[in-house]
Amino acid sequence: MSITLHDTVLTYPDGDGVLRVLDHVSLAVRRGELAAVTGPSGSGKSSLLAVAGLLTAPDFGTVTVNGTDTTGLSRSQRTALRREQLGFVFQQSNLLASLTAVDQLLMTAHLRGGRVRDHRDRARDLLTSLGLDGHLDKRPHQLSGGQRQRVAIARSLMNDPSVLLVDEPTSALDEARSREIVGLLAGLAHERDLAIVMVTHDLARLDLVDELYEMHSGVLTHSSAPAPA
Ligand code: ADP
Ligand code: MG
């Protein structure tokens, strides 16, 4: 398993009591698999990704990334593991307005060392492989919403992660573009051997995913088969 949450609990203070955002959540996604987590707004989906992404430590339970139990790791060890193994795609593409598509991908490349020219070649290859040939030097305002999400997905792949954590990638897109993006993620999981956890309340695209989970009030359940097309 590439990313595993075992019996995780996450709470936030809430008035006199606590809000249990993750209620003994377990999840395991292997490489080559696109898993979708659906559920209503406020049910804890983004919190699940924050815990899986080592951004928020759970109160209880364990998160294992590519065989490494992260429970006892220091902050810098967690950061290193995040950089080496994890990629993130958020609801809004979070691109910088002034940068071209290629430069968006180069933003974090310096953290890895190596030659700028190699990073630039990799950025161009990734963008091209995601269907952005001809858009490499465009800035966000010159791209459609779907193209911006593709740039964000390409950016998340720059460090060659084993796990991709994706939060509501289609919420700003129309029907056809949404389907393309989910199809693209499924292709990435299968062809690049990535473990992808995609949070969505978009039920229409779930025929494209390999595994389906539902979140309700912090409780995660696994539905064995994806919804039929
Ligand atoms: P979803 O992504 O499914 O909409 P979230 O994980 O964002 O749900 O939020 C789940 C619950 O946790 C919500 O009730 C939200 O208000 C609460 N929550 C999220 N983050 C925090 C925080 N940092 N402090 C307190 N409450 C939070
Ligand atoms: Mg959310």
mmCIF file of C-alpha atoms and ligand atoms in Angstrom:
data_model
loop_
_atom_site.group_PDB
_atom_site.id
_atom_site.type_symbol
_atom_site.label_atom_id
_atom_site.label_comp_id
_atom_site.label_asym_id
_atom_site.label_seq_id
_atom_site.Cartn_x
_atom_site.Cartn_y
_atom_site.Cartn_z
ATOM 1 C CA MET A 1 0.000 0.000 0.000
ATOM 2 C CA SER A 2 1.331 3.387 -0.878
ATOM 3 C CA ILE A 3 -0.794 5.467 1.479
ATOM 4 C CA THR A 4 -2.516 4.013 4.513
ATOM 5 C CA LEU A 5 -4.509 5.663 7.266
ATOM 6 C CA HIS A 6 -5.178 3.316 10.141
ATOM 7 C CA ASP A 7 -7.854 4.195 12.697
ATOM 8 C CA THR A 8 -7.160 7.935 12.545
ATOM 9 C CA VAL A 9 -9.019 10.356 14.777
ATOM 10 C CA LEU A 10 -8.880 14.131 14.338
ATOM 11 C CA THR A 11 -10.723 16.542 16.612
ATOM 12 C CA TYR A 12 -11.051 20.305 16.856
ATOM 13 C CA PRO A 13 -12.214 22.222 19.924
ATOM 14 C CA ASP A 14 -15.864 23.221 19.509
ATOM 15 C CA GLY A 15 -17.343 25.349 22.257
ATOM 16 C CA ASP A 16 -17.324 23.268 25.420
ATOM 17 C CA GLY A 17 -16.841 20.015 23.537
ATOM 18 C CA VAL A 18 -14.863 18.689 20.601
ATOM 19 C CA LEU A 19 -15.779 18.282 16.977
ATOM 20 C CA ARG A 20 -14.694 14.854 15.761
ATOM 21 C CA VAL A 21 -13.717 15.557 12.150
ATOM 22 C CA LEU A 22 -12.185 12.117 11.495
ATOM 23 C CA ASP A 23 -13.820 9.339 13.478
ATOM 24 C CA HIS A 24 -11.568 6.260 13.387
ATOM 25 C CA VAL A 25 -10.910 6.586 9.669
ATOM 26 C CA SER A 26 -9.030 3.830 7.837
ATOM 27 C CA LEU A 27 -8.087 4.013 4.165
ATOM 28 C CA ALA A 28 -5.531 2.184 2.025
ATOM 29 C CA VAL A 29 -4.678 3.048 -1.561
ATOM 30 C CA ARG A 30 -2.045 1.242 -3.575
ATOM 31 C CA ARG A 31 -0.040 2.469 -6.542
ATOM 32 C CA GLY A 32 -1.922 2.200 -9.806
ATOM 33 C CA GLU A 33 -5.233 2.999 -8.125
ATOM 34 C CA LEU A 34 -7.543 6.021 -8.226
ATOM 35 C CA ALA A 35 -9.683 6.151 -5.083
ATOM 36 C CA ALA A 36 -12.515 8.657 -4.766
ATOM 37 C CA VAL A 37 -13.906 9.962 -1.493
ATOM 38 C CA THR A 38 -17.354 11.510 -1.745
ATOM 39 C CA GLY A 39 -19.521 13.037 0.931
ATOM 40 C CA PRO A 40 -21.356 16.223 1.800
ATOM 41 C CA SER A 41 -19.684 19.534 2.496
ATOM 42 C CA GLY A 42 -18.280 19.641 6.023
ATOM 43 C CA SER A 43 -18.088 15.855 6.365
ATOM 44 C CA GLY A 44 -14.286 15.877 6.769
ATOM 45 C CA LYS A 45 -12.977 15.188 3.265
ATOM 46 C CA SER A 46 -10.386 17.976 3.170
ATOM 47 C CA SER A 47 -9.346 17.081 6.708
ATOM 48 C CA LEU A 48 -8.733 13.526 5.526
ATOM 49 C CA LEU A 49 -6.387 14.843 2.812
ATOM 50 C CA ALA A 50 -4.615 17.129 5.314
ATOM 51 C CA VAL A 51 -3.923 14.122 7.537
ATOM 52 C CA ALA A 52 -2.935 11.884 4.608
ATOM 53 C CA GLY A 53 -0.688 14.690 3.323
ATOM 54 C CA LEU A 54 1.144 15.012 6.647
ATOM 55 C CA LEU A 55 -0.038 18.603 6.975
ATOM 56 C CA THR A 56 -2.093 17.864 10.109
ATOM 57 C CA ALA A 57 -1.131 15.200 12.637
ATOM 58 C CA PRO A 58 -4.053 13.045 13.822
ATOM 59 C CA ASP A 59 -4.860 12.847 17.547
ATOM 60 C CA PHE A 60 -4.830 9.082 17.253
ATOM 61 C CA GLY A 61 -4.060 6.420 14.654
ATOM 62 C CA THR A 62 -1.300 6.110 12.082
ATOM 63 C CA VAL A 63 -0.483 7.378 8.611
ATOM 64 C CA THR A 64 1.908 5.234 6.578
ATOM 65 C CA VAL A 65 3.446 6.562 3.354
ATOM 66 C CA ASN A 66 5.146 4.047 1.104
ATOM 67 C CA GLY A 67 5.903 1.781 4.041
ATOM 68 C CA THR A 68 7.085 4.527 6.415
ATOM 69 C CA ASP A 69 5.025 4.943 9.579
ATOM 70 C CA THR A 70 4.979 8.719 10.020
ATOM 71 C CA THR A 71 3.862 8.728 13.657
ATOM 72 C CA GLY A 72 7.223 9.321 15.281
ATOM 73 C CA LEU A 73 8.748 11.540 12.619
ATOM 74 C CA SER A 74 10.043 15.022 13.341
ATOM 75 C CA ARG A 75 8.581 17.996 11.527
ATOM 76 C CA SER A 76 11.529 18.128 9.124
ATOM 77 C CA GLN A 77 11.301 14.401 8.423
ATOM 78 C CA ARG A 78 7.619 14.788 7.626
ATOM 79 C CA THR A 79 8.390 17.714 5.330
ATOM 80 C CA ALA A 80 11.061 15.695 3.545
ATOM 81 C CA LEU A 81 8.726 12.734 3.109
ATOM 82 C CA ARG A 82 6.001 15.054 1.817
ATOM 83 C CA ARG A 83 8.373 16.542 -0.753
ATOM 84 C CA GLU A 84 9.678 13.199 -1.911
ATOM 85 C CA GLN A 85 6.509 11.114 -1.979
ATOM 86 C CA LEU A 86 3.424 13.320 -2.069
ATOM 87 C CA GLY A 87 1.835 15.600 -4.643
ATOM 88 C CA PHE A 88 -1.131 17.918 -4.045
ATOM 89 C CA VAL A 89 -3.820 19.329 -6.314
ATOM 90 C CA PHE A 90 -6.357 21.708 -4.800
ATOM 91 C CA GLN A 91 -9.832 22.875 -5.710
ATOM 92 C CA GLN A 92 -8.564 26.113 -7.172
ATOM 93 C CA SER A 93 -5.472 25.565 -9.231
ATOM 94 C CA ASN A 94 -3.485 28.031 -7.059
ATOM 95 C CA LEU A 95 -1.365 29.187 -9.967
ATOM 96 C CA LEU A 96 0.613 32.410 -9.738
ATOM 97 C CA ALA A 97 -0.861 35.043 -12.059
ATOM 98 C CA SER A 98 2.462 36.331 -13.358
ATOM 99 C CA LEU A 99 4.067 32.997 -14.269
ATOM 100 C CA THR A 100 3.932 30.947 -17.450
ATOM 101 C CA ALA A 101 2.848 27.301 -17.272
ATOM 102 C CA VAL A 102 6.462 26.122 -17.407
ATOM 103 C CA ASP A 103 7.518 28.532 -14.663
ATOM 104 C CA GLN A 104 4.667 27.367 -12.385
ATOM 105 C CA LEU A 105 6.297 23.943 -12.457
ATOM 106 C CA LEU A 106 9.768 25.326 -11.830
ATOM 107 C CA MET A 107 8.695 27.182 -8.678
ATOM 108 C CA THR A 108 9.537 24.320 -6.344
ATOM 109 C CA ALA A 109 12.176 22.587 -8.462
ATOM 110 C CA HIS A 110 15.000 24.448 -6.739
ATOM 111 C CA LEU A 111 14.154 22.565 -3.557
ATOM 112 C CA ARG A 112 15.419 19.388 -5.167
ATOM 113 C CA GLY A 113 18.726 20.643 -6.494
ATOM 114 C CA GLY A 114 19.930 19.571 -9.932
ATOM 115 C CA ARG A 115 20.247 21.558 -13.129
ATOM 116 C CA VAL A 116 17.670 24.201 -14.030
ATOM 117 C CA ARG A 117 17.799 23.027 -17.617
ATOM 118 C CA ASP A 118 16.825 19.477 -16.630
ATOM 119 C CA HIS A 119 13.937 20.781 -14.539
ATOM 120 C CA ARG A 120 12.798 22.903 -17.481
ATOM 121 C CA ASP A 121 12.893 19.887 -19.813
ATOM 122 C CA ARG A 122 10.912 17.834 -17.311
ATOM 123 C CA ALA A 123 8.343 20.617 -16.914
ATOM 124 C CA ARG A 124 7.879 20.839 -20.694
ATOM 125 C CA ASP A 125 7.555 17.063 -21.016
ATOM 126 C CA LEU A 126 4.969 16.860 -18.224
ATOM 127 C CA LEU A 127 2.864 19.703 -19.597
ATOM 128 C CA THR A 128 3.006 18.218 -23.085
ATOM 129 C CA SER A 129 2.013 14.775 -21.810
ATOM 130 C CA LEU A 130 -1.015 16.367 -20.120
ATOM 131 C CA GLY A 131 -2.217 17.860 -23.384
ATOM 132 C CA LEU A 132 -0.812 21.368 -22.947
ATOM 133 C CA ASP A 133 1.442 21.412 -25.961
ATOM 134 C CA GLY A 134 1.144 24.926 -27.389
ATOM 135 C CA HIS A 135 0.298 26.433 -23.988
ATOM 136 C CA LEU A 136 3.679 26.108 -22.285
ATOM 137 C CA ASP A 137 4.407 29.834 -22.211
ATOM 138 C CA LYS A 138 0.905 31.024 -21.361
ATOM 139 C CA ARG A 139 -0.057 32.664 -18.086
ATOM 140 C CA PRO A 140 -3.129 31.548 -16.111
ATOM 141 C CA HIS A 141 -5.472 34.217 -17.551
ATOM 142 C CA GLN A 142 -4.678 32.905 -21.041
ATOM 143 C CA LEU A 143 -5.781 29.369 -20.099
ATOM 144 C CA SER A 144 -9.224 27.824 -19.582
ATOM 145 C CA GLY A 145 -10.243 26.393 -16.202
ATOM 146 C CA GLY A 146 -9.572 22.855 -17.384
ATOM 147 C CA GLN A 147 -6.151 23.837 -18.733
ATOM 148 C CA ARG A 148 -5.282 25.537 -15.451
ATOM 149 C CA GLN A 149 -6.170 22.354 -13.571
ATOM 150 C CA ARG A 150 -3.914 20.420 -15.966
ATOM 151 C CA VAL A 151 -1.056 22.789 -15.155
ATOM 152 C CA ALA A 152 -1.727 22.237 -11.435
ATOM 153 C CA ILE A 153 -1.709 18.467 -11.973
ATOM 154 C CA ALA A 154 1.549 18.698 -13.956
ATOM 155 C CA ARG A 155 3.040 20.794 -11.143
ATOM 156 C CA SER A 156 2.069 18.155 -8.586
ATOM 157 C CA LEU A 157 4.013 15.570 -10.616
ATOM 158 C CA MET A 158 7.283 17.520 -10.791
ATOM 159 C CA ASN A 159 8.814 15.755 -7.798
ATOM 160 C CA ASP A 160 7.757 12.346 -9.140
ATOM 161 C CA PRO A 161 5.503 11.493 -6.180
ATOM 162 C CA SER A 162 4.122 8.031 -5.441
ATOM 163 C CA VAL A 163 0.924 9.472 -3.977
ATOM 164 C CA LEU A 164 -1.298 12.258 -5.311
ATOM 165 C CA LEU A 165 -3.843 13.936 -3.026
ATOM 166 C CA VAL A 166 -6.494 15.805 -4.963
ATOM 167 C CA ASP A 167 -9.196 18.020 -3.417
ATOM 168 C CA GLU A 168 -12.336 18.684 -5.488
ATOM 169 C CA PRO A 169 -10.484 19.099 -8.803
ATOM 170 C CA THR A 170 -13.620 19.530 -10.907
ATOM 171 C CA SER A 171 -15.713 21.873 -8.783
ATOM 172 C CA ALA A 172 -15.018 24.879 -11.036
ATOM 173 C CA LEU A 173 -15.380 22.982 -14.326
ATOM 174 C CA ASP A 174 -18.238 22.137 -16.647
ATOM 175 C CA GLU A 175 -19.479 18.604 -17.290
ATOM 176 C CA ALA A 176 -17.189 17.764 -20.222
ATOM 177 C CA ARG A 177 -14.064 19.279 -18.630
ATOM 178 C CA SER A 178 -14.787 17.523 -15.346
ATOM 179 C CA ARG A 179 -14.952 14.195 -17.085
ATOM 180 C CA GLU A 180 -11.671 14.894 -18.861
ATOM 181 C CA ILE A 181 -9.903 15.748 -15.615
ATOM 182 C CA VAL A 182 -11.139 12.646 -13.754
ATOM 183 C CA GLY A 183 -10.259 10.524 -16.802
ATOM 184 C CA LEU A 184 -6.822 12.114 -16.833
ATOM 185 C CA LEU A 185 -6.312 11.284 -13.146
ATOM 186 C CA ALA A 186 -7.389 7.678 -13.731
ATOM 187 C CA GLY A 187 -4.890 7.469 -16.606
ATOM 188 C CA LEU A 188 -2.108 8.898 -14.421
ATOM 189 C CA ALA A 189 -2.832 6.373 -11.675
ATOM 190 C CA HIS A 190 -2.726 3.476 -14.113
ATOM 191 C CA GLU A 191 0.108 4.593 -16.398
ATOM 192 C CA ARG A 192 2.432 6.314 -13.937
ATOM 193 C CA ASP A 193 1.686 3.864 -11.146
ATOM 194 C CA LEU A 194 0.463 6.537 -8.748
ATOM 195 C CA ALA A 195 -1.782 6.093 -5.734
ATOM 196 C CA ILE A 196 -4.380 8.853 -6.079
ATOM 197 C CA VAL A 197 -6.877 9.923 -3.448
ATOM 198 C CA MET A 198 -9.419 12.275 -5.001
ATOM 199 C CA VAL A 199 -11.986 14.029 -2.861
ATOM 200 C CA THR A 200 -15.127 15.062 -4.715
ATOM 201 C CA HIS A 201 -18.806 15.691 -4.252
ATOM 202 C CA ASP A 202 -19.205 15.209 -7.971
ATOM 203 C CA LEU A 203 -20.994 11.882 -8.230
ATOM 204 C CA ALA A 204 -21.325 11.886 -12.017
ATOM 205 C CA ARG A 205 -17.750 10.832 -12.762
ATOM 206 C CA LEU A 206 -17.409 7.936 -10.347
ATOM 207 C CA ASP A 207 -17.607 5.278 -13.035
ATOM 208 C CA LEU A 208 -14.015 6.283 -13.887
ATOM 209 C CA VAL A 209 -12.527 5.487 -10.476
ATOM 210 C CA ASP A 210 -11.170 2.209 -9.099
ATOM 211 C CA GLU A 211 -12.267 2.438 -5.475
ATOM 212 C CA LEU A 212 -15.036 4.402 -3.855
ATOM 213 C CA TYR A 213 -15.332 5.674 -0.295
ATOM 214 C CA GLU A 214 -18.027 7.750 1.361
ATOM 215 C CA MET A 215 -17.559 10.191 4.213
ATOM 216 C CA HIS A 216 -20.391 11.154 6.547
ATOM 217 C CA SER A 217 -19.748 13.212 9.690
ATOM 218 C CA GLY A 218 -16.164 12.012 9.919
ATOM 219 C CA VAL A 219 -16.979 8.336 9.368
ATOM 220 C CA LEU A 220 -15.495 6.788 6.226
ATOM 221 C CA THR A 221 -17.014 3.721 4.589
ATOM 222 C CA HIS A 222 -15.680 1.771 1.631
ATOM 223 C CA SER A 223 -18.087 0.918 -1.163
ATOM 224 C CA SER A 224 -16.558 -2.070 -2.880
ATOM 225 C CA ALA A 225 -17.581 -1.185 -6.423
ATOM 226 C CA PRO A 226 -17.653 2.193 -8.145
ATOM 227 C CA ALA A 227 -21.044 3.513 -9.241
ATOM 228 C CA PRO A 228 -22.126 2.184 -12.652
ATOM 229 C CA ALA A 229 -21.689 4.487 -15.641
HETATM 230 P P1 ADP B 1 -15.169 18.914 3.732
HETATM 231 O O1 ADP B 1 -13.873 19.025 3.019
HETATM 232 O O2 ADP B 1 -15.812 17.558 3.621
HETATM 233 O O3 ADP B 1 -16.132 19.996 3.360
HETATM 234 P P2 ADP B 1 -13.624 19.681 6.068
HETATM 235 O O4 ADP B 1 -12.641 18.608 6.297
HETATM 236 O O5 ADP B 1 -13.143 20.919 5.425
HETATM 237 O O6 ADP B 1 -14.902 19.095 5.305
HETATM 238 O O7 ADP B 1 -14.270 20.101 7.470
HETATM 239 C C1 ADP B 1 -14.853 19.152 8.330
HETATM 240 C C2 ADP B 1 -15.313 19.851 9.599
HETATM 241 O O8 ADP B 1 -14.182 20.290 10.326
HETATM 242 C C3 ADP B 1 -16.163 21.077 9.335
HETATM 243 O O9 ADP B 1 -17.187 21.122 10.308
HETATM 244 C C4 ADP B 1 -15.191 22.212 9.522
HETATM 245 O O10 ADP B 1 -15.862 23.377 9.940
HETATM 246 C C5 ADP B 1 -14.258 21.680 10.595
HETATM 247 N N1 ADP B 1 -12.881 22.209 10.509
HETATM 248 C C6 ADP B 1 -12.036 22.060 9.462
HETATM 249 N N2 ADP B 1 -10.853 22.638 9.731
HETATM 250 C C7 ADP B 1 -10.952 23.164 10.970
HETATM 251 C C8 ADP B 1 -10.050 23.882 11.829
HETATM 252 N N3 ADP B 1 -8.794 24.175 11.442
HETATM 253 N N4 ADP B 1 -10.508 24.263 13.049
HETATM 254 C C9 ADP B 1 -11.756 23.946 13.452
HETATM 255 N N5 ADP B 1 -12.652 23.273 12.697
HETATM 256 C C10 ADP B 1 -12.264 22.882 11.493
HETATM 257 MG MG MG B 2 -13.274 20.292 1.488
#
